[in-house]
Structure formats: C-alpha cells, structure tokens
Amino acid sequence: MSSFTTHLLSVTTGRTETVTDLTAECEQFLTRAARGGDGLLNVFVPHATAGIAILETGAGSDDDLLTALQTLLPADDRWRHRHGSPGHGRDHVLPALVPPHATLPVIGGRLELGTWQSVCLVDTNRDNANRQVRLSFFG
C-alpha cells in the first residue's frame, strides 16, 4: 500500500542571490515520512522566481551557478516584466532554466544522491527574502 506525506518548509534567503542547501531538511523529512521505505521525494518551490537544483555545494559550484545565471540573465533593463528591483524580470525567467521542482529516488528511507550532490533552492530574487519549499514523499 502506497502513502503520500507532505511538509512545507519556510526558508529565509535574504536580500542577495543565493543557493541554499536543503539536503539536511530533506533527510529529516524522510526520516519521518519514509520510515525506512522506498519511494520518491518531490521538492517543489511554489514561487515564480526560484528553482530547485541538484548540484555540488561548498566547493564553488554554487557560486559558479550564480555567476552563470548572472551572465545568462543580467539584472538590467532589457526585461519586459518591470516591477520590483531593476532587472527583476530576469528572476521570472529563472524557472525556465532552473526548474521549480525535482523528483528524487528514496531507497531504504534515504535520498539516493551522488557523492557530491545536494538538493538546493536557487533564488535570484532580491525582493522576496521568504520562500516556501514543499517536500512530498510518495512511497
């Protein structure tokens, strides 16, 4: 018999572009939700200006991602979506490049990530420092 469990995380990202590692929060949720079982974890950010990425953190890759996004999506006046901080329209394009979700395998109650992989919230929107992330386990 399958079950579905969900939890909403509140994350404060601040007023700068950030990559926030959510791996520990995902693992804590799975301890309660998966109870040693197999299934899928879906991580979803219900915001139009943030995304979920699976990448290495702490060795510069998170900063490299932000630098690449700044190059691809400069915060200038080219964007038609113009409310908020200058260049905010680019934040609304971000989810096309960094999707607002990821679905990951859970085996024996644990995330099946690669050695250097982390689950991260990517937030380039300096106008919204408070984010929610929905964790859902189906198993």
PDB file of C-alpha atoms in Angstrom:
ATOM      1  CA  MET A   1       0.000   0.000   0.000  1.00  0.00           C
ATOM      2  CA  SER A   2       1.390   3.413  -1.005  1.00  0.00           C
ATOM      3  CA  SER A   3       1.263   6.548   1.106  1.00  0.00           C
ATOM      4  CA  PHE A   4       1.695  10.259   0.499  1.00  0.00           C
ATOM      5  CA  THR A   5       3.146  12.683   3.054  1.00  0.00           C
ATOM      6  CA  THR A   6       3.927  16.349   2.566  1.00  0.00           C
ATOM      7  CA  HIS A   7       5.558  19.156   4.541  1.00  0.00           C
ATOM      8  CA  LEU A   8       6.095  22.854   3.878  1.00  0.00           C
ATOM      9  CA  LEU A   9       9.494  24.358   4.727  1.00  0.00           C
ATOM     10  CA  SER A  10       9.945  28.079   5.332  1.00  0.00           C
ATOM     11  CA  VAL A  11      13.308  29.317   4.089  1.00  0.00           C
ATOM     12  CA  THR A  12      14.748  32.808   4.543  1.00  0.00           C
ATOM     13  CA  THR A  13      17.116  33.538   1.659  1.00  0.00           C
ATOM     14  CA  GLY A  14      17.932  37.159   2.454  1.00  0.00           C
ATOM     15  CA  ARG A  15      18.365  40.073   0.078  1.00  0.00           C
ATOM     16  CA  THR A  16      21.146  38.596  -2.077  1.00  0.00           C
ATOM     17  CA  GLU A  17      21.164  35.935  -4.769  1.00  0.00           C
ATOM     18  CA  THR A  18      21.577  32.591  -3.040  1.00  0.00           C
ATOM     19  CA  VAL A  19      21.913  28.861  -3.396  1.00  0.00           C
ATOM     20  CA  THR A  20      20.577  27.294  -0.190  1.00  0.00           C
ATOM     21  CA  ASP A  21      21.369  23.652   0.567  1.00  0.00           C
ATOM     22  CA  LEU A  22      18.167  21.847   1.621  1.00  0.00           C
ATOM     23  CA  THR A  23      19.628  18.339   1.784  1.00  0.00           C
ATOM     24  CA  ALA A  24      19.582  18.078   5.587  1.00  0.00           C
ATOM     25  CA  GLU A  25      15.945  19.246   5.722  1.00  0.00           C
ATOM     26  CA  CYS A  26      15.035  16.684   3.044  1.00  0.00           C
ATOM     27  CA  GLU A  27      16.743  13.916   5.004  1.00  0.00           C
ATOM     28  CA  GLN A  28      14.997  14.942   8.250  1.00  0.00           C
ATOM     29  CA  PHE A  29      11.646  14.902   6.466  1.00  0.00           C
ATOM     30  CA  LEU A  30      12.348  11.447   5.012  1.00  0.00           C
ATOM     31  CA  THR A  31      13.209  10.064   8.457  1.00  0.00           C
ATOM     32  CA  ARG A  32       9.604  10.818   9.469  1.00  0.00           C
ATOM     33  CA  ALA A  33       7.849  10.277   6.145  1.00  0.00           C
ATOM     34  CA  ALA A  34       9.597   7.311   4.510  1.00  0.00           C
ATOM     35  CA  ARG A  35      10.256   5.337   7.729  1.00  0.00           C
ATOM     36  CA  GLY A  36      12.923   3.248   6.030  1.00  0.00           C
ATOM     37  CA  GLY A  37      10.863   2.576   2.910  1.00  0.00           C
ATOM     38  CA  ASP A  38      11.348   3.161  -0.791  1.00  0.00           C
ATOM     39  CA  GLY A  39       9.632   5.818  -2.878  1.00  0.00           C
ATOM     40  CA  LEU A  40      10.054   9.254  -4.411  1.00  0.00           C
ATOM     41  CA  LEU A  41      10.745  12.648  -2.878  1.00  0.00           C
ATOM     42  CA  ASN A  42       9.404  15.632  -4.775  1.00  0.00           C
ATOM     43  CA  VAL A  43      10.853  19.027  -3.889  1.00  0.00           C
ATOM     44  CA  PHE A  44       8.791  21.952  -5.204  1.00  0.00           C
ATOM     45  CA  VAL A  45       9.137  25.708  -4.745  1.00  0.00           C
ATOM     46  CA  PRO A  46       5.768  27.422  -5.385  1.00  0.00           C
ATOM     47  CA  HIS A  47       7.288  30.725  -6.476  1.00  0.00           C
ATOM     48  CA  ALA A  48       7.612  32.238  -9.960  1.00  0.00           C
ATOM     49  CA  THR A  49      11.159  33.427  -9.278  1.00  0.00           C
ATOM     50  CA  ALA A  50      13.038  30.490  -7.724  1.00  0.00           C
ATOM     51  CA  GLY A  51      14.125  26.984  -8.657  1.00  0.00           C
ATOM     52  CA  ILE A  52      15.429  23.679  -7.346  1.00  0.00           C
ATOM     53  CA  ALA A  53      18.831  22.381  -8.474  1.00  0.00           C
ATOM     54  CA  ILE A  54      20.818  19.252  -7.721  1.00  0.00           C
ATOM     55  CA  LEU A  55      24.483  20.256  -7.548  1.00  0.00           C
ATOM     56  CA  GLU A  56      27.653  20.221  -5.529  1.00  0.00           C
ATOM     57  CA  THR A  57      27.912  22.887  -2.837  1.00  0.00           C
ATOM     58  CA  GLY A  58      30.802  24.236  -0.809  1.00  0.00           C
ATOM     59  CA  ALA A  59      33.474  23.776  -3.489  1.00  0.00           C
ATOM     60  CA  GLY A  60      32.473  26.788  -5.569  1.00  0.00           C
ATOM     61  CA  SER A  61      29.844  25.192  -7.826  1.00  0.00           C
ATOM     62  CA  ASP A  62      27.052  27.066  -6.085  1.00  0.00           C
ATOM     63  CA  ASP A  63      28.831  30.385  -6.701  1.00  0.00           C
ATOM     64  CA  ASP A  64      29.607  29.293 -10.266  1.00  0.00           C
ATOM     65  CA  LEU A  65      25.899  28.658 -10.843  1.00  0.00           C
ATOM     66  CA  LEU A  66      25.011  32.152  -9.634  1.00  0.00           C
ATOM     67  CA  THR A  67      27.756  33.647 -11.842  1.00  0.00           C
ATOM     68  CA  ALA A  68      26.443  31.710 -14.865  1.00  0.00           C
ATOM     69  CA  LEU A  69      22.899  32.901 -14.160  1.00  0.00           C
ATOM     70  CA  GLN A  70      24.136  36.499 -13.871  1.00  0.00           C
ATOM     71  CA  THR A  71      25.793  36.101 -17.285  1.00  0.00           C
ATOM     72  CA  LEU A  72      22.757  34.446 -18.908  1.00  0.00           C
ATOM     73  CA  LEU A  73      20.186  36.625 -17.157  1.00  0.00           C
ATOM     74  CA  PRO A  74      21.716  40.047 -16.425  1.00  0.00           C
ATOM     75  CA  ALA A  75      19.870  42.301 -13.980  1.00  0.00           C
ATOM     76  CA  ASP A  76      19.399  45.200 -16.377  1.00  0.00           C
ATOM     77  CA  ASP A  77      16.568  46.999 -18.155  1.00  0.00           C
ATOM     78  CA  ARG A  78      16.113  44.572 -21.081  1.00  0.00           C
ATOM     79  CA  TRP A  79      13.235  42.715 -19.402  1.00  0.00           C
ATOM     80  CA  ARG A  80       9.590  43.494 -20.190  1.00  0.00           C
ATOM     81  CA  HIS A  81       8.496  42.357 -16.729  1.00  0.00           C
ATOM     82  CA  ARG A  82       9.498  45.520 -14.833  1.00  0.00           C
ATOM     83  CA  HIS A  83       8.061  45.662 -11.326  1.00  0.00           C
ATOM     84  CA  GLY A  84      10.394  45.307  -8.333  1.00  0.00           C
ATOM     85  CA  SER A  85      14.143  45.875  -8.304  1.00  0.00           C
ATOM     86  CA  PRO A  86      15.894  46.852 -11.542  1.00  0.00           C
ATOM     87  CA  GLY A  87      16.272  43.733 -13.680  1.00  0.00           C
ATOM     88  CA  HIS A  88      13.689  41.774 -11.684  1.00  0.00           C
ATOM     89  CA  GLY A  89      12.161  40.469 -14.917  1.00  0.00           C
ATOM     90  CA  ARG A  90      15.096  38.075 -15.199  1.00  0.00           C
ATOM     91  CA  ASP A  91      14.012  36.415 -11.939  1.00  0.00           C
ATOM     92  CA  HIS A  92      10.793  35.397 -13.679  1.00  0.00           C
ATOM     93  CA  VAL A  93      12.804  33.702 -16.451  1.00  0.00           C
ATOM     94  CA  LEU A  94      14.920  31.725 -13.957  1.00  0.00           C
ATOM     95  CA  PRO A  95      12.462  28.783 -13.554  1.00  0.00           C
ATOM     96  CA  ALA A  96      12.784  28.046 -17.284  1.00  0.00           C
ATOM     97  CA  LEU A  97      16.499  27.324 -16.673  1.00  0.00           C
ATOM     98  CA  VAL A  98      16.399  26.078 -13.061  1.00  0.00           C
ATOM     99  CA  PRO A  99      13.040  24.287 -12.740  1.00  0.00           C
ATOM    100  CA  PRO A 100      10.875  24.827  -9.666  1.00  0.00           C
ATOM    101  CA  HIS A 101      10.939  21.117  -8.822  1.00  0.00           C
ATOM    102  CA  ALA A 102      12.999  17.945  -8.599  1.00  0.00           C
ATOM    103  CA  THR A 103      11.922  14.350  -8.031  1.00  0.00           C
ATOM    104  CA  LEU A 104      14.467  12.075  -6.394  1.00  0.00           C
ATOM    105  CA  PRO A 105      14.605   8.355  -5.586  1.00  0.00           C
ATOM    106  CA  VAL A 106      14.412   7.269  -1.967  1.00  0.00           C
ATOM    107  CA  ILE A 107      15.770   3.802  -1.127  1.00  0.00           C
ATOM    108  CA  GLY A 108      15.597   2.419   2.375  1.00  0.00           C
ATOM    109  CA  GLY A 109      14.366   5.772   3.645  1.00  0.00           C
ATOM    110  CA  ARG A 110      17.391   7.672   2.300  1.00  0.00           C
ATOM    111  CA  LEU A 111      17.908  10.003  -0.635  1.00  0.00           C
ATOM    112  CA  GLU A 112      19.821   8.354  -3.452  1.00  0.00           C
ATOM    113  CA  LEU A 113      22.087  11.272  -4.264  1.00  0.00           C
ATOM    114  CA  GLY A 114      25.538  11.016  -5.792  1.00  0.00           C
ATOM    115  CA  THR A 115      28.581  11.592  -3.603  1.00  0.00           C
ATOM    116  CA  TRP A 116      28.774  15.349  -4.203  1.00  0.00           C
ATOM    117  CA  GLN A 117      25.121  16.091  -4.954  1.00  0.00           C
ATOM    118  CA  SER A 118      22.937  18.325  -2.783  1.00  0.00           C
ATOM    119  CA  VAL A 119      19.328  19.477  -3.093  1.00  0.00           C
ATOM    120  CA  CYS A 120      19.382  23.276  -3.393  1.00  0.00           C
ATOM    121  CA  LEU A 121      16.985  26.186  -3.561  1.00  0.00           C
ATOM    122  CA  VAL A 122      18.190  28.722  -6.147  1.00  0.00           C
ATOM    123  CA  ASP A 123      16.855  32.216  -5.502  1.00  0.00           C
ATOM    124  CA  THR A 124      17.947  35.256  -7.504  1.00  0.00           C
ATOM    125  CA  ASN A 125      15.016  37.435  -6.406  1.00  0.00           C
ATOM    126  CA  ARG A 126      16.337  40.069  -4.001  1.00  0.00           C
ATOM    127  CA  ASP A 127      12.792  41.400  -3.456  1.00  0.00           C
ATOM    128  CA  ASN A 128      11.460  38.289  -1.682  1.00  0.00           C
ATOM    129  CA  ALA A 129      13.537  37.032   1.233  1.00  0.00           C
ATOM    130  CA  ASN A 130      10.979  34.471   2.430  1.00  0.00           C
ATOM    131  CA  ARG A 131      10.409  31.293   0.469  1.00  0.00           C
ATOM    132  CA  GLN A 132       8.428  28.141   0.937  1.00  0.00           C
ATOM    133  CA  VAL A 133       9.512  24.734  -0.300  1.00  0.00           C
ATOM    134  CA  ARG A 134       7.119  21.785  -0.363  1.00  0.00           C
ATOM    135  CA  LEU A 135       8.605  18.364   0.348  1.00  0.00           C
ATOM    136  CA  SER A 136       6.364  15.451  -0.663  1.00  0.00           C
ATOM    137  CA  PHE A 137       7.101  11.749  -0.232  1.00  0.00           C
ATOM    138  CA  PHE A 138       5.247   9.056  -2.133  1.00  0.00           C
ATOM    139  CA  GLY A 139       6.087   5.509  -1.183  1.00  0.00           C
TER     140      GLY A 139
END
